[in-house]
Coordinates of C-alpha atoms in Angstrom, one line a residue:
X79 CA 22.1 37.0 38.5
X80 CA 19.7 35.6 36.1
X81 CA 22.4 34.1 33.9
X82 CA 21.2 35.1 30.4
X83 CA 18.9 37.3 28.7
X84 CA 15.5 35.8 28.5
X85 CA 14.7 37.5 25.1
X86 CA 17.9 36.9 23.4
X87 CA 18.1 34.6 20.4
X88 CA 15.2 33.7 18.2
X89 CA 12.3 34.2 20.7
X90 CA 9.5 33.5 18.3
X91 CA 10.8 29.9 17.6
X92 CA 9.2 27.3 19.7
X93 CA 11.2 25.1 22.2
X94 CA 10.3 22.0 20.4
X95 CA 9.6 21.4 16.8
X96 CA 9.5 23.7 13.8
X97 CA 7.5 26.8 13.1
X98 CA 4.0 25.5 11.8
X99 CA 3.0 26.1 8.4
X100 CA -0.6 27.8 8.2
X101 CA -2.6 28.2 4.6
X102 CA -3.5 31.6 4.4
X103 CA -6.9 31.1 3.6
X104 CA -9.7 33.9 3.3
X105 CA -10.8 35.3 6.7
X106 CA -7.8 34.0 8.6
X107 CA -7.2 36.6 11.4
X108 CA -3.3 37.1 12.4
X109 CA -1.0 39.7 13.5
X110 CA 2.2 40.7 11.8
X111 CA 5.4 39.2 13.9
X112 CA 5.8 42.6 15.5
X113 CA 2.4 42.9 16.6
X114 CA 1.7 46.1 15.0
X115 CA -1.1 45.1 12.7
X116 CA -4.0 42.5 13.0
X117 CA -6.4 41.8 10.2
X118 CA -8.1 39.1 8.1
X119 CA -6.7 37.7 5.0
X120 CA -8.1 38.9 1.8
X121 CA -5.6 38.0 -0.6
X122 CA -2.4 35.6 -1.0
X123 CA 0.2 35.1 -4.0
X124 CA 3.3 33.2 -3.9
X125 CA 5.1 35.9 -2.6
X126 CA 2.7 37.9 -0.4
X127 CA -0.4 38.2 1.8
X128 CA -2.8 40.9 2.2
X129 CA -4.6 41.6 5.3
X130 CA -7.6 43.9 6.2
X131 CA -7.9 45.2 9.6
X132 CA -11.5 46.1 11.2
X133 CA -11.5 49.6 9.8
X134 CA -11.0 48.3 6.3
X135 CA -7.3 49.3 6.2
X136 CA -5.2 47.0 3.9
X137 CA -1.5 46.1 4.5
X138 CA 0.8 43.7 2.2
X139 CA 3.3 41.3 3.8
X140 CA 5.8 39.1 2.6
X141 CA 5.3 35.6 3.2
X142 CA 8.6 35.3 5.3
X143 CA 9.2 32.4 8.1
X144 CA 7.6 33.1 11.4
X145 CA 6.4 36.4 10.0
X146 CA 3.1 36.2 11.7
X147 CA 1.3 35.5 15.0
X148 CA -1.8 33.2 15.2
X149 CA -3.4 33.5 18.7
X150 CA -0.4 34.9 20.0
X151 CA 2.0 32.3 18.5
X152 CA 4.5 32.4 15.6
X153 CA 3.3 30.7 12.4
X154 CA 4.5 30.9 9.0
X155 CA 2.0 31.6 6.5
X156 CA 2.1 29.8 3.1
X157 CA -0.1 30.1 -0.1
X158 CA -3.1 27.9 -0.1
X159 CA -3.2 24.9 -2.4
X160 CA -5.5 25.6 -5.6
X161 CA -9.0 24.1 -5.1
X162 CA -10.3 21.8 -7.8
X163 CA -12.7 24.0 -10.1
X164 CA -16.0 22.5 -11.2
X165 CA -18.1 19.6 -9.5
X166 CA -16.5 16.7 -7.7
X167 CA -16.2 13.4 -9.6
X168 CA -16.5 9.9 -8.4
X169 CA -14.1 7.2 -9.4
X170 CA -16.2 6.2 -12.2
X171 CA -15.8 10.0 -13.5
X172 CA -19.7 10.8 -12.8
X173 CA -20.5 13.8 -10.9
X174 CA -20.2 13.0 -7.1
X175 CA -23.2 13.6 -5.1
X176 CA -22.1 15.1 -1.7
X177 CA -23.6 14.2 1.4
X178 CA -24.9 11.1 -0.2
X179 CA -27.4 8.7 1.7
X180 CA -27.9 5.3 -0.3
X181 CA -31.2 4.9 -1.8
X182 CA -33.6 1.8 -0.5
X183 CA -32.4 -1.1 -2.8
X184 CA -34.2 -1.6 -6.0
X185 CA -35.6 -4.9 -7.0
X186 CA -33.3 -5.0 -10.0
X187 CA -29.8 -6.2 -9.6
X188 CA -26.5 -6.8 -11.3
X189 CA -24.6 -10.2 -10.8
X190 CA -21.0 -10.6 -11.5
X191 CA -19.1 -13.8 -11.7
X192 CA -17.1 -13.7 -8.8
X193 CA -15.9 -11.5 -5.4
X194 CA -13.1 -10.1 -7.3
X195 CA -15.4 -8.8 -10.0
X196 CA -17.9 -7.5 -7.4
X197 CA -14.7 -5.7 -5.6
X198 CA -13.6 -4.0 -8.5
X199 CA -17.2 -2.8 -9.8
X200 CA -17.6 -1.5 -6.0
X201 CA -14.4 0.5 -5.9
X202 CA -15.1 2.5 -9.2
X203 CA -18.9 2.4 -9.5
X204 CA -20.0 2.1 -5.9
X205 CA -21.1 5.9 -5.5
X206 CA -23.1 5.4 -8.8
X207 CA -24.9 2.2 -7.4
X208 CA -25.5 3.8 -3.9
X209 CA -26.9 6.8 -5.9
X210 CA -29.2 4.7 -8.1
X211 CA -29.8 1.9 -5.1
X212 CA -28.6 -1.0 -7.3
X213 CA -27.0 -3.8 -5.4
X214 CA -24.4 -5.8 -7.2
X215 CA -24.0 -9.7 -6.2
X216 CA -21.6 -12.4 -7.2
X217 CA -22.3 -15.8 -8.5
X218 CA -19.0 -17.9 -8.5
X219 CA -19.2 -18.7 -12.0
X220 CA -22.0 -18.8 -14.5
X221 CA -22.6 -22.6 -15.0
X222 CA -25.8 -22.4 -12.9
X223 CA -26.9 -18.9 -14.3
X224 CA -30.2 -20.2 -16.1
X225 CA -31.5 -21.7 -12.8
X226 CA -30.1 -18.4 -10.9
X227 CA -32.2 -16.2 -13.5
X228 CA -35.4 -18.5 -13.2
X229 CA -35.1 -18.1 -9.2
X230 CA -34.6 -14.5 -9.8
X231 CA -37.8 -14.1 -11.8
X232 CA -36.7 -11.0 -13.9
X233 CA -40.0 -9.1 -15.1
X234 CA -40.7 -5.2 -16.0
X235 CA -39.6 -3.1 -12.9
X236 CA -37.3 -6.1 -11.7
X237 CA -34.5 -6.3 -14.2
X238 CA -31.4 -8.3 -14.1
X239 CA -27.9 -7.3 -15.5
X240 CA -25.2 -10.0 -15.7
X241 CA -21.3 -9.4 -16.3
X242 CA -19.4 -12.3 -17.5
X243 CA -15.9 -13.2 -18.0
X244 CA -14.3 -14.1 -21.2
X245 CA -17.7 -13.7 -23.3
X246 CA -16.5 -14.3 -26.7
X247 CA -18.3 -15.8 -29.8
X248 CA -18.4 -19.5 -29.6
X249 CA -17.6 -20.0 -25.9
X250 CA -19.3 -21.9 -23.1
X251 CA -20.2 -18.5 -21.6
X252 CA -21.7 -17.1 -24.9
X253 CA -24.0 -20.1 -25.0
X254 CA -25.2 -19.6 -21.6
X255 CA -25.7 -16.0 -22.2
X256 CA -27.9 -16.7 -25.4
X257 CA -30.3 -19.1 -22.9
X258 CA -31.1 -16.6 -20.6
X259 CA -31.2 -13.2 -22.6
X260 CA -34.5 -11.6 -22.7
X261 CA -36.2 -8.2 -22.5
X262 CA -35.6 -8.0 -18.7
X263 CA -32.3 -9.9 -18.8
X264 CA -29.1 -8.3 -20.2
X265 CA -25.9 -10.6 -20.1
X266 CA -22.8 -8.7 -21.2
X267 CA -19.2 -9.6 -21.0
X268 CA -15.6 -8.5 -21.6
X269 CA -12.9 -10.6 -23.5
X270 CA -10.5 -10.9 -20.5
X271 CA -9.7 -14.5 -19.3
X272 CA -10.1 -12.9 -15.9
X273 CA -11.0 -9.6 -14.3
X274 CA -7.6 -8.9 -13.3
X275 CA -6.7 -8.2 -17.0
X276 CA -9.3 -5.5 -17.2
X277 CA -7.0 -3.6 -15.3
X278 CA -4.4 -1.6 -17.4
X279 CA -0.7 -2.8 -17.2
X280 CA 0.5 0.7 -16.6
X281 CA -1.4 0.7 -13.4
X282 CA 0.9 -1.8 -12.1
X283 CA 3.9 -0.7 -13.6
X284 CA 4.2 -3.5 -15.8
X285 CA 4.6 -3.4 -19.5
X286 CA 1.8 -6.1 -20.6
X287 CA 0.0 -9.1 -18.8
X288 CA 1.8 -12.0 -19.6
X289 CA 0.7 -15.1 -22.0
X290 CA 0.1 -18.1 -19.6
X291 CA 0.5 -21.5 -21.2
X292 CA -2.4 -23.8 -21.9
X293 CA -2.6 -26.2 -18.7
X294 CA -1.3 -23.6 -16.1
X295 CA -4.0 -22.1 -13.7
X296 CA -4.1 -18.3 -15.1
X297 CA -3.8 -16.5 -12.0
X298 CA -0.7 -18.8 -10.8
X299 CA 0.8 -18.3 -14.1
X300 CA 0.7 -14.7 -14.1
X301 CA 2.0 -14.3 -10.5
X302 CA 5.0 -16.6 -11.6
X303 CA 5.6 -14.7 -14.7
X304 CA 5.8 -11.5 -13.0
X305 CA 8.0 -12.5 -10.2
X306 CA 5.4 -11.9 -7.5
X307 CA 6.0 -13.6 -4.1
X308 CA 2.5 -13.6 -3.3
X309 CA -0.7 -16.3 -3.4
X310 CA -3.6 -15.0 -5.6
X311 CA -5.4 -13.5 -2.8
X312 CA -2.5 -11.4 -1.7
X313 CA -1.7 -10.6 -5.5
X314 CA -5.4 -9.4 -6.1
X315 CA -5.2 -7.1 -3.1
X316 CA -2.2 -5.6 -4.5
X317 CA -4.0 -5.1 -8.1
X318 CA -7.1 -3.7 -6.4
X319 CA -5.0 -0.9 -4.4
X320 CA -3.4 0.2 -7.7
X321 CA -6.8 1.1 -9.2
X322 CA -8.1 4.4 -8.5
X323 CA -10.3 5.6 -11.1
X324 CA -11.9 4.5 -14.4
X325 CA -8.9 5.4 -16.1
X326 CA -7.1 2.4 -14.8
X327 CA -9.5 0.0 -16.3
X328 CA -9.6 -1.1 -20.0
X329 CA -12.7 0.4 -22.1
X330 CA -14.1 -3.1 -22.8
X331 CA -14.9 -3.2 -19.1
X332 CA -15.8 0.2 -18.7
X333 CA -18.5 0.4 -21.4
X334 CA -20.0 -3.1 -20.3
X335 CA -20.5 -1.9 -16.8
X336 CA -21.9 1.4 -17.6
X337 CA -24.3 -0.4 -20.2
X338 CA -25.6 -2.7 -17.3
X339 CA -26.2 0.1 -14.9
X340 CA -28.1 2.0 -17.5
X341 CA -30.2 -1.4 -18.1
X342 CA -31.2 -1.9 -14.5
X343 CA -32.1 1.8 -13.9
X344 CA -33.9 2.5 -17.0
X345 CA -37.6 3.6 -16.4
X346 CA -40.2 0.8 -16.8
X347 CA -41.8 1.2 -19.9
X348 CA -44.8 -1.3 -19.4
X349 CA -47.2 1.3 -17.8

């Protein structure tokens, strides 16, 4: 009259979906599938889990599918993923400060040439800069740098660090840098034509950054040579999205940014 045995078949399997997999974290309380032993997880390896009940008795169970009950529902216990040892690291490789609340910004500043430079510095060194309370601003080029430095008014306790693209001997950028450098102003740069080149090619899955002929706008020439169907802004978003840690950047940029951070955060020695 009932048509079928309601307990026939795999009664432990939910009607919808799969049996959930639950990491066997320490102190997780479960029962074996037969409901004969209830205890907290005290150990787990790749094949078995050890449970301890409230009387201190321990039993070892294999990690079989649907082998346990959690809150009365069948689950599959799995070995927890290994947790990283040692302190957490930020994208720059420094020790991350957990629960960070950014400091009130210092008067010292770091200036970079453009918005792309600022975005890359923020992605890798943003955590460090918030710890130190340092703001990064962009200039849209360095032609007006002497006037900008004069308006900023660097002095002890109010230092200015500047990151310049393509800072090589004899260049226009090197001549401008020489005009503004001083005790409270540090201008450093990398040798790349554009900040894009500071990203290691392997991070983008390419062999090398292409050579762009003279007279061709560099970004557009790179996009064409690589066969990317993107405009420069889309290309930059693609490049930035492939950068996750300092290991994706060239040492020539890494060293210069670290130098600037050290410079603008150094204690005032004038007292």
